[in-house]
PDB file of C-alpha atoms in Angstrom:
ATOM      1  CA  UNK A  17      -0.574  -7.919 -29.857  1.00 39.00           C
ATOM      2  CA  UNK A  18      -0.160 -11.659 -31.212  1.00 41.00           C
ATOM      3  CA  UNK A  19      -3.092 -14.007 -29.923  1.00 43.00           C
ATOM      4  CA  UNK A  20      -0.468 -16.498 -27.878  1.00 42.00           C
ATOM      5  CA  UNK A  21       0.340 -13.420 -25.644  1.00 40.00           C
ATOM      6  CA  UNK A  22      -3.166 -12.540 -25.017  1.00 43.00           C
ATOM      7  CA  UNK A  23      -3.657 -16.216 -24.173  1.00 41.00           C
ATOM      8  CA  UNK A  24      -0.697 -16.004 -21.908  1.00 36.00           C
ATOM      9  CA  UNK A  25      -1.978 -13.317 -20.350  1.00 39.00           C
ATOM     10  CA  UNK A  26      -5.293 -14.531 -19.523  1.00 38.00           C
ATOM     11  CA  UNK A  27      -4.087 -17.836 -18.521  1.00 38.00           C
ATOM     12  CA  UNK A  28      -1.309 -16.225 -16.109  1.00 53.00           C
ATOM     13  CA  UNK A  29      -2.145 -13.000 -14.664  1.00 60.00           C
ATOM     14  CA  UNK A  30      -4.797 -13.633 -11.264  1.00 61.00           C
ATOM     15  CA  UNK A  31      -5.312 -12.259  -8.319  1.00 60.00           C
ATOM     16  CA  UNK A  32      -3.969 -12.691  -4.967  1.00 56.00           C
ATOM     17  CA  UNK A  33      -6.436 -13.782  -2.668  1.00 50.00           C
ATOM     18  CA  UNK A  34      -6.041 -14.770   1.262  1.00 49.00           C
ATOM     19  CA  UNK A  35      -1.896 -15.066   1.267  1.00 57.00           C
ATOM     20  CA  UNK A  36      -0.757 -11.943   3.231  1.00 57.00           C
ATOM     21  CA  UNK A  37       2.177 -13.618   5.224  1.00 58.00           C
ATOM     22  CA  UNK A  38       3.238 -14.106   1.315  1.00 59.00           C
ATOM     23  CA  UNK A  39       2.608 -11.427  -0.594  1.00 61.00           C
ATOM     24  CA  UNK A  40       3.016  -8.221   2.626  1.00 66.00           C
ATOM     25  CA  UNK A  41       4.966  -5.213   2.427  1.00 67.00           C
ATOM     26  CA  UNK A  42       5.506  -6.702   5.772  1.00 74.00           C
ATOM     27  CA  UNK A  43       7.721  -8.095   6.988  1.00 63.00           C
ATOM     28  CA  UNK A  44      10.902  -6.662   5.158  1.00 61.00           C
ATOM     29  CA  UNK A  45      13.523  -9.118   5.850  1.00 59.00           C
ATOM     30  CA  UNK A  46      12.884 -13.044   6.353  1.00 60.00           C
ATOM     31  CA  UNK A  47      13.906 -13.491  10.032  1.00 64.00           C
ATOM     32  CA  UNK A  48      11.176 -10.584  10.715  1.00 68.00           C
ATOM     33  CA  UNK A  49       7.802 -12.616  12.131  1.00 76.00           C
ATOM     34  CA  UNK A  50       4.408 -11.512  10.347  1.00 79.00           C
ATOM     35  CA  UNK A  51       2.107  -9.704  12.776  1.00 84.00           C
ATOM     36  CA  UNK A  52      -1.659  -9.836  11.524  1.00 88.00           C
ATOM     37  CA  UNK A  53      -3.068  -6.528  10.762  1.00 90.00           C
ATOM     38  CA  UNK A  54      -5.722  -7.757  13.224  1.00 92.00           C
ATOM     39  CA  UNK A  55      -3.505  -8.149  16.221  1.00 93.00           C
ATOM     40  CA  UNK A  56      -1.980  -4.681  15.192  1.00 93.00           C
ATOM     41  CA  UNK A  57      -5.156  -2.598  15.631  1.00 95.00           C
ATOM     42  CA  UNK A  58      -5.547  -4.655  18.625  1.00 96.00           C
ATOM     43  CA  UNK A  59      -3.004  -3.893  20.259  1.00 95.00           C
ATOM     44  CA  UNK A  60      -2.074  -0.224  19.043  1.00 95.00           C
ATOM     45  CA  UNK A  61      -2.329   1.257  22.576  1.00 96.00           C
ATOM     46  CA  UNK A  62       0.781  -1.428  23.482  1.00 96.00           C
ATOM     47  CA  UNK A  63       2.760  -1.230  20.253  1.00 95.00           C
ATOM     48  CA  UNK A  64       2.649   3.030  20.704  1.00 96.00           C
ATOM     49  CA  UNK A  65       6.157   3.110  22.976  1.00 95.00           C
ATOM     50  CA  UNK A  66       7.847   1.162  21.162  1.00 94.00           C
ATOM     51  CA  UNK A  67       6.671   2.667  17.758  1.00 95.00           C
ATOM     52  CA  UNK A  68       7.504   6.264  18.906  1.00 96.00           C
ATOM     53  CA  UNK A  69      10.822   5.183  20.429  1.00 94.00           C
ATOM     54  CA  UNK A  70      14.065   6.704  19.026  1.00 93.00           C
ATOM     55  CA  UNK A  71      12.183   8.695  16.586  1.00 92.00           C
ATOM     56  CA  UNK A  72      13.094  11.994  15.836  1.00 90.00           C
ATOM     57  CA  UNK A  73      11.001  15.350  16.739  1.00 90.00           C
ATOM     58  CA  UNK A  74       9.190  16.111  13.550  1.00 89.00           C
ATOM     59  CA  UNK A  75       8.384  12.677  12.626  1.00 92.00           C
ATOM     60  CA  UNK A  76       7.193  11.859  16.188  1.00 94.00           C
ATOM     61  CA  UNK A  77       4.819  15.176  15.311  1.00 93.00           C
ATOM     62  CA  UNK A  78       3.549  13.899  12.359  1.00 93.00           C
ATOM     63  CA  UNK A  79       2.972  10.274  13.285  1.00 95.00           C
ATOM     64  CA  UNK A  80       0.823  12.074  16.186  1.00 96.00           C
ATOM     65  CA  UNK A  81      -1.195  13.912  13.662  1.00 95.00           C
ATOM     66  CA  UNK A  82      -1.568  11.127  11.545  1.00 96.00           C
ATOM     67  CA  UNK A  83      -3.223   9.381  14.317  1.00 97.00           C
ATOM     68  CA  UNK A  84      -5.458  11.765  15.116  1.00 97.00           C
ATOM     69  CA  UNK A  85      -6.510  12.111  11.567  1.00 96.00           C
ATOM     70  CA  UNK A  86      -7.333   8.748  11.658  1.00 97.00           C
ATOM     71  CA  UNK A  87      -9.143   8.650  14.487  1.00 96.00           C
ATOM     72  CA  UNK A  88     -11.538  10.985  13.921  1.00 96.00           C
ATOM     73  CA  UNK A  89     -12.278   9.641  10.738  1.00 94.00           C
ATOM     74  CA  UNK A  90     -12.930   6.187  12.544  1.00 94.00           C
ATOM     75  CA  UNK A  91     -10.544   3.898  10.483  1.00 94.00           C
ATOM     76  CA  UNK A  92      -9.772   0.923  12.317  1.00 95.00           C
ATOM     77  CA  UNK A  93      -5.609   1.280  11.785  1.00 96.00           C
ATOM     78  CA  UNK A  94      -2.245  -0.430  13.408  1.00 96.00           C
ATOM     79  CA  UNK A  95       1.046   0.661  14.524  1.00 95.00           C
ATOM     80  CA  UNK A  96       3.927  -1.800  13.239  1.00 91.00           C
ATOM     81  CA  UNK A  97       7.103  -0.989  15.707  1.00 89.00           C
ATOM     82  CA  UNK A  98       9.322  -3.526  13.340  1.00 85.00           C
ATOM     83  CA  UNK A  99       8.431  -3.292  10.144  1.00 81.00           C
ATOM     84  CA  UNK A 100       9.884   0.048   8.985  1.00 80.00           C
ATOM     85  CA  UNK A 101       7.829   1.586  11.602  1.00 88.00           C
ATOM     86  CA  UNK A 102       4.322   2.477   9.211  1.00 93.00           C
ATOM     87  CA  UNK A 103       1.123   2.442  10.073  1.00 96.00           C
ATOM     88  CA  UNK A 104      -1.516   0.076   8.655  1.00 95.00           C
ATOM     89  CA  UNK A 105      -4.961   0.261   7.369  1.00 95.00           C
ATOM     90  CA  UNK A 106      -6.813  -2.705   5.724  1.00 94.00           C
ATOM     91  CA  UNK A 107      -7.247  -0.856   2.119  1.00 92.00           C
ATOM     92  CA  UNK A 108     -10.770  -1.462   1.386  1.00 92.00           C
ATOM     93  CA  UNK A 109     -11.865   1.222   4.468  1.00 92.00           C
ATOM     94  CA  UNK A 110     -10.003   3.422   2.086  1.00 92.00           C
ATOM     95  CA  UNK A 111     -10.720   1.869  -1.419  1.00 92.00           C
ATOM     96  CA  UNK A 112     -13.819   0.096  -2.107  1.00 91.00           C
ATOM     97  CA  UNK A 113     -12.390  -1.488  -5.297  1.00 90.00           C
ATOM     98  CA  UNK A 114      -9.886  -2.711  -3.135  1.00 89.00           C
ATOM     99  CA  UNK A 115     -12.850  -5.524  -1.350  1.00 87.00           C
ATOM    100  CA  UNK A 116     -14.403  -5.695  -5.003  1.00 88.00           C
ATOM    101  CA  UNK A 117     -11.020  -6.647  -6.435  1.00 86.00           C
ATOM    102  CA  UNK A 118      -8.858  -7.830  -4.133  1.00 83.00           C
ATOM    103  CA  UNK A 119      -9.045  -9.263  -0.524  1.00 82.00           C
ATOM    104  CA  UNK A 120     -10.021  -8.379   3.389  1.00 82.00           C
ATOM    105  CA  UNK A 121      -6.922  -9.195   3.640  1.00 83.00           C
ATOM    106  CA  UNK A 122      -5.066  -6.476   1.169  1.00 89.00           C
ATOM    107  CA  UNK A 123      -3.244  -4.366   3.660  1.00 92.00           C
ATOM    108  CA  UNK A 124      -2.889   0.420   3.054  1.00 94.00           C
ATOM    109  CA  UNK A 125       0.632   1.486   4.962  1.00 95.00           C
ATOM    110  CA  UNK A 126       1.369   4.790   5.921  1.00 96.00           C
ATOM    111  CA  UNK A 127       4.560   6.142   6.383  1.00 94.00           C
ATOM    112  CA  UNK A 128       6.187   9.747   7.274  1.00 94.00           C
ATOM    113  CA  UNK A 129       9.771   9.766   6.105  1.00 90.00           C
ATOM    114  CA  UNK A 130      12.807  11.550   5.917  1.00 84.00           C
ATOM    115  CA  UNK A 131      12.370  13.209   2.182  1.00 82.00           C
ATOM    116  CA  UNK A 132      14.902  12.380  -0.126  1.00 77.00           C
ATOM    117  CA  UNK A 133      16.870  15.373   0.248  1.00 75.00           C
ATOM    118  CA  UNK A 134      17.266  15.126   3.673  1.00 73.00           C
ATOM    119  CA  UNK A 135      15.805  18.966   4.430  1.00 75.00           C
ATOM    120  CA  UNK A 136      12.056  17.779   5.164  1.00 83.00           C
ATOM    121  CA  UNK A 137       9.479  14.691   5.622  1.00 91.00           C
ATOM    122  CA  UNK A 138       7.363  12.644   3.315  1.00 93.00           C
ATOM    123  CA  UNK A 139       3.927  11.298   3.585  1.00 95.00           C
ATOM    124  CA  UNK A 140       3.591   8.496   1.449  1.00 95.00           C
ATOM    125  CA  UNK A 141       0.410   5.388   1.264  1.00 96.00           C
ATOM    126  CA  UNK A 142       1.755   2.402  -0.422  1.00 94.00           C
ATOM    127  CA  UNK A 143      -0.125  -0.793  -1.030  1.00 94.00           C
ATOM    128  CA  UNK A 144       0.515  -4.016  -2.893  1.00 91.00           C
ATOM    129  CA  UNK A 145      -2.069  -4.730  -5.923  1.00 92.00           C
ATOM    130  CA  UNK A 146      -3.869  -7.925  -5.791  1.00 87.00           C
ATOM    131  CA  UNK A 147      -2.283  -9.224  -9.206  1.00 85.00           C
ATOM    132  CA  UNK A 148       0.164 -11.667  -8.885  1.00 81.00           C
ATOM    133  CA  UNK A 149       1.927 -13.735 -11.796  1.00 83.00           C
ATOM    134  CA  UNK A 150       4.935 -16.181 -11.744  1.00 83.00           C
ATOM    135  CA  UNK A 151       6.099 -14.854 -14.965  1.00 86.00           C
ATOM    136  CA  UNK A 152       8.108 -11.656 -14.797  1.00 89.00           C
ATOM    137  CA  UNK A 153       7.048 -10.494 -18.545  1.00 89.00           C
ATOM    138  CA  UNK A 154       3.402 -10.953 -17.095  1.00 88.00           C
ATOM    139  CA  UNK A 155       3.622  -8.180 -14.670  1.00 90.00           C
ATOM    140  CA  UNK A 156       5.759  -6.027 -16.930  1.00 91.00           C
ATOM    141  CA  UNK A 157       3.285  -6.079 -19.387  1.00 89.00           C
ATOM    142  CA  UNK A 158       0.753  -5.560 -17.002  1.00 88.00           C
ATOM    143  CA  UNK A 159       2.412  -2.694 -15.406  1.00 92.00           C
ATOM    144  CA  UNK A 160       2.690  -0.963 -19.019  1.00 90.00           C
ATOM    145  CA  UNK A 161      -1.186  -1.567 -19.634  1.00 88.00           C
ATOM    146  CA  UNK A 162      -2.199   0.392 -16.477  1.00 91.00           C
ATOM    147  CA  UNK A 163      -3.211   3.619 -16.387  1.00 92.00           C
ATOM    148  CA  UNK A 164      -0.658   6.456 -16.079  1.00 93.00           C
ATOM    149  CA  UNK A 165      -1.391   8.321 -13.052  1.00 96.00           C
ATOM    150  CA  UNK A 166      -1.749  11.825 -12.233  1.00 96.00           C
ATOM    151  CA  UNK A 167      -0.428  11.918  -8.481  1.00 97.00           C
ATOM    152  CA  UNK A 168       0.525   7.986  -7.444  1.00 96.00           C
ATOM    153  CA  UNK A 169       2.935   6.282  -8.811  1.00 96.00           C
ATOM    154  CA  UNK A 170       3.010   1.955 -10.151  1.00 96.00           C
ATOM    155  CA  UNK A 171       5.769   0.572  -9.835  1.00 94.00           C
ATOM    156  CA  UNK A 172       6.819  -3.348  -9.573  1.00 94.00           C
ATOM    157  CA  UNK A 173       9.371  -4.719  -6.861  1.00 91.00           C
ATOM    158  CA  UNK A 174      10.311  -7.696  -5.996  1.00 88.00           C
ATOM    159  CA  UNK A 175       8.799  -9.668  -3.059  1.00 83.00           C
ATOM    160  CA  UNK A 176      11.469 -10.927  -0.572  1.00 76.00           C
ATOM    161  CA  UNK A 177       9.218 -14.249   0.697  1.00 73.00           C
ATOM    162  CA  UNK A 178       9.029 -15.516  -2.925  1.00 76.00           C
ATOM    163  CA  UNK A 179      10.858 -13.979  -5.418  1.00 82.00           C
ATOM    164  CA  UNK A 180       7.728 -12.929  -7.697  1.00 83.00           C
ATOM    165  CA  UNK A 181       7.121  -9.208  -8.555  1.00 89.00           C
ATOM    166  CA  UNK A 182       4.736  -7.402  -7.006  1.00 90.00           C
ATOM    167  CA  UNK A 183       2.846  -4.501  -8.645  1.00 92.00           C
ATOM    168  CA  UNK A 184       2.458  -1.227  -5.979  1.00 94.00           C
ATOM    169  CA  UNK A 185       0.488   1.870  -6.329  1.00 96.00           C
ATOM    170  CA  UNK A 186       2.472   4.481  -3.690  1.00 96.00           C
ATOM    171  CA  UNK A 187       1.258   8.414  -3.392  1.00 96.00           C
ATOM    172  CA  UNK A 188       4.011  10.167  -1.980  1.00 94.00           C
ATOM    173  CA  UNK A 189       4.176  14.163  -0.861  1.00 93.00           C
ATOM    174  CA  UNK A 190       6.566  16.581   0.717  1.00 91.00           C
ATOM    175  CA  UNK A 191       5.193  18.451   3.871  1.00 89.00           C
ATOM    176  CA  UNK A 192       6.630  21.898   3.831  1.00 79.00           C
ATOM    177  CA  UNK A 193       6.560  22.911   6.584  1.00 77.00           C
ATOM    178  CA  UNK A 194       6.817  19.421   7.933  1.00 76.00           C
ATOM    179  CA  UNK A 195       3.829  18.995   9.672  1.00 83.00           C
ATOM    180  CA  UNK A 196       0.722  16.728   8.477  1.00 91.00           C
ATOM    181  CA  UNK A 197      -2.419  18.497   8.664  1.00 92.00           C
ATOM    182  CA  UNK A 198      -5.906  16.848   8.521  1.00 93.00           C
ATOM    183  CA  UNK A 199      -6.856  18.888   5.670  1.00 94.00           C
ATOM    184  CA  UNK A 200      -3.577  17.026   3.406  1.00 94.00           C
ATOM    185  CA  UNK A 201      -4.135  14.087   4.940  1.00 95.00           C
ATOM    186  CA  UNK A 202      -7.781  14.074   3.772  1.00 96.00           C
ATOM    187  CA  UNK A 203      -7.081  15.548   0.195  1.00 96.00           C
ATOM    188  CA  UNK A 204      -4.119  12.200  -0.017  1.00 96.00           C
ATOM    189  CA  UNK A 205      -7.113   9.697   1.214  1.00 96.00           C
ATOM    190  CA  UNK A 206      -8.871  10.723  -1.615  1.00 97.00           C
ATOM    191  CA  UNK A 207      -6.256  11.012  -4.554  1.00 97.00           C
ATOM    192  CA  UNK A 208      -5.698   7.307  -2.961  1.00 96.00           C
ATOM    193  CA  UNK A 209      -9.035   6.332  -3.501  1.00 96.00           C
ATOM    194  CA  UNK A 210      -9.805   7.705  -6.986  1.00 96.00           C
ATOM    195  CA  UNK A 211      -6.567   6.412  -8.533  1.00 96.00           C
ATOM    196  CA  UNK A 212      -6.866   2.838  -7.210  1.00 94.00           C
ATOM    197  CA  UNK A 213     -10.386   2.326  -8.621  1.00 94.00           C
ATOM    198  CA  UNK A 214      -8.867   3.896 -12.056  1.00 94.00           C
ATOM    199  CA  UNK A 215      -6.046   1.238 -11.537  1.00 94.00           C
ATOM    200  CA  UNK A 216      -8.369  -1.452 -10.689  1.00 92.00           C
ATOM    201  CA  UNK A 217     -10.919  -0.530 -13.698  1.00 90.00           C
ATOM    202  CA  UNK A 218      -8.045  -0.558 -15.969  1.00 89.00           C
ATOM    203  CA  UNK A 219      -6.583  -4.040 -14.752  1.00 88.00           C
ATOM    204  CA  UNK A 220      -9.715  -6.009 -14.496  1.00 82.00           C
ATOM    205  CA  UNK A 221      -9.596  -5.612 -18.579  1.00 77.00           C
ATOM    206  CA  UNK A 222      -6.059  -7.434 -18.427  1.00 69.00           C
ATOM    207  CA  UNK A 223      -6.932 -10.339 -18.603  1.00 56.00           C
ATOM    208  CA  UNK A 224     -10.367 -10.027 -19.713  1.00 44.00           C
ATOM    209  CA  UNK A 225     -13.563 -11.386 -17.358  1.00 33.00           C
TER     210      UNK A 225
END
């Protein structure tokens, strides 16, 4: 690699720090008003109704697991309603290279889905990395330098408040049958955790300090 694209990388590739109304999974469309992740584990108990509302048997079953799950393990979570109805975690109670790297403010969201297929659910925990450059090569580049995961995925998407790319690690399974149990949910938390530090290990070389 030619020393003016290291240089270019170095000088271009940072990290996000402290913008989440910016650089969010949510909201997904622009008329859609941001709703701290603060005020969402705040107010769980009032966003429930209208979270569970409409949805259909087996999701509602899962989303109730989930829950569950997460509170026995203690993590202090939200329920989003409006925002693609998903659950959210900030992602360093999951990740501690998530506080070492990125922000308090980086943001985990869980989702149960309709699969792709259309014969099953999905459990999939998405979050946004903290690297953020105005030059599209930038994060292309950067997304080919990162590891190559065994379970998650990276993938980079652009973010509808600015324009910019955004690089995301998701981990996505099928639940046959579809139900969440604790045990899957645990084993997910986990593959989560280890492949984000990898991630994070691997990025903090790109650019180098």
């Amino acid at each position: 690699m030619s020393k003016d694209k290291d240089e270019r990388k170095r000088s271009h590739l940072r990290l996000v720090v402290n913008n989440a109304e910016n650089r969010s999974a949510r909201p997904s469309a622009p008329e859609q008003e941001f709703v701290p992740l603060e005020e969402l584990i705040a107010n769980r108990d009032l966003f429930r109704p209208a979270f569970y509302r409409g949805m259909g048997r087996l999701q509602t079953k899962g989303y109730q697991q989930l829950e569950r799950f997460l509170a026995n393990r203690g993590a202090p979570y939200g329920i989003d309603p409006v925002h693609g109805k998903v659950m959210v975690l900030p992602a360093g109670s999951v990740s501690p290279e998530a506080l070492e790297y990125g922000s308090p403010q980086d943001e985990l969201l869980l989702s149960i889905s309709e699969d792709a297929g259309g014969s099953g659910l999905c459990f999939s925990l998405e979050m946004i990395l903290p690297y953020f450059s105005e030059d599209d090569a930038v994060m292309e580049e950067a997304l080919l330098f990162a590891p190559v995961l065994q379970y998650g995925a990276l993938f980079l998407e652009e973010n509808p408040h600015d324009g910019m790319l955004d690089l995301i690690y998701r981990l996505a399974v099928p639940l046959f049958p579809p139900v969440l149990t604790a045990r899957l949910a645990e084993r997910m938390f986990a593959i989560f955790s280890f492949e984000l530090k990898e991630t994070f290990l691997a990025l903090s070389d790109y650019p180098e300090g």
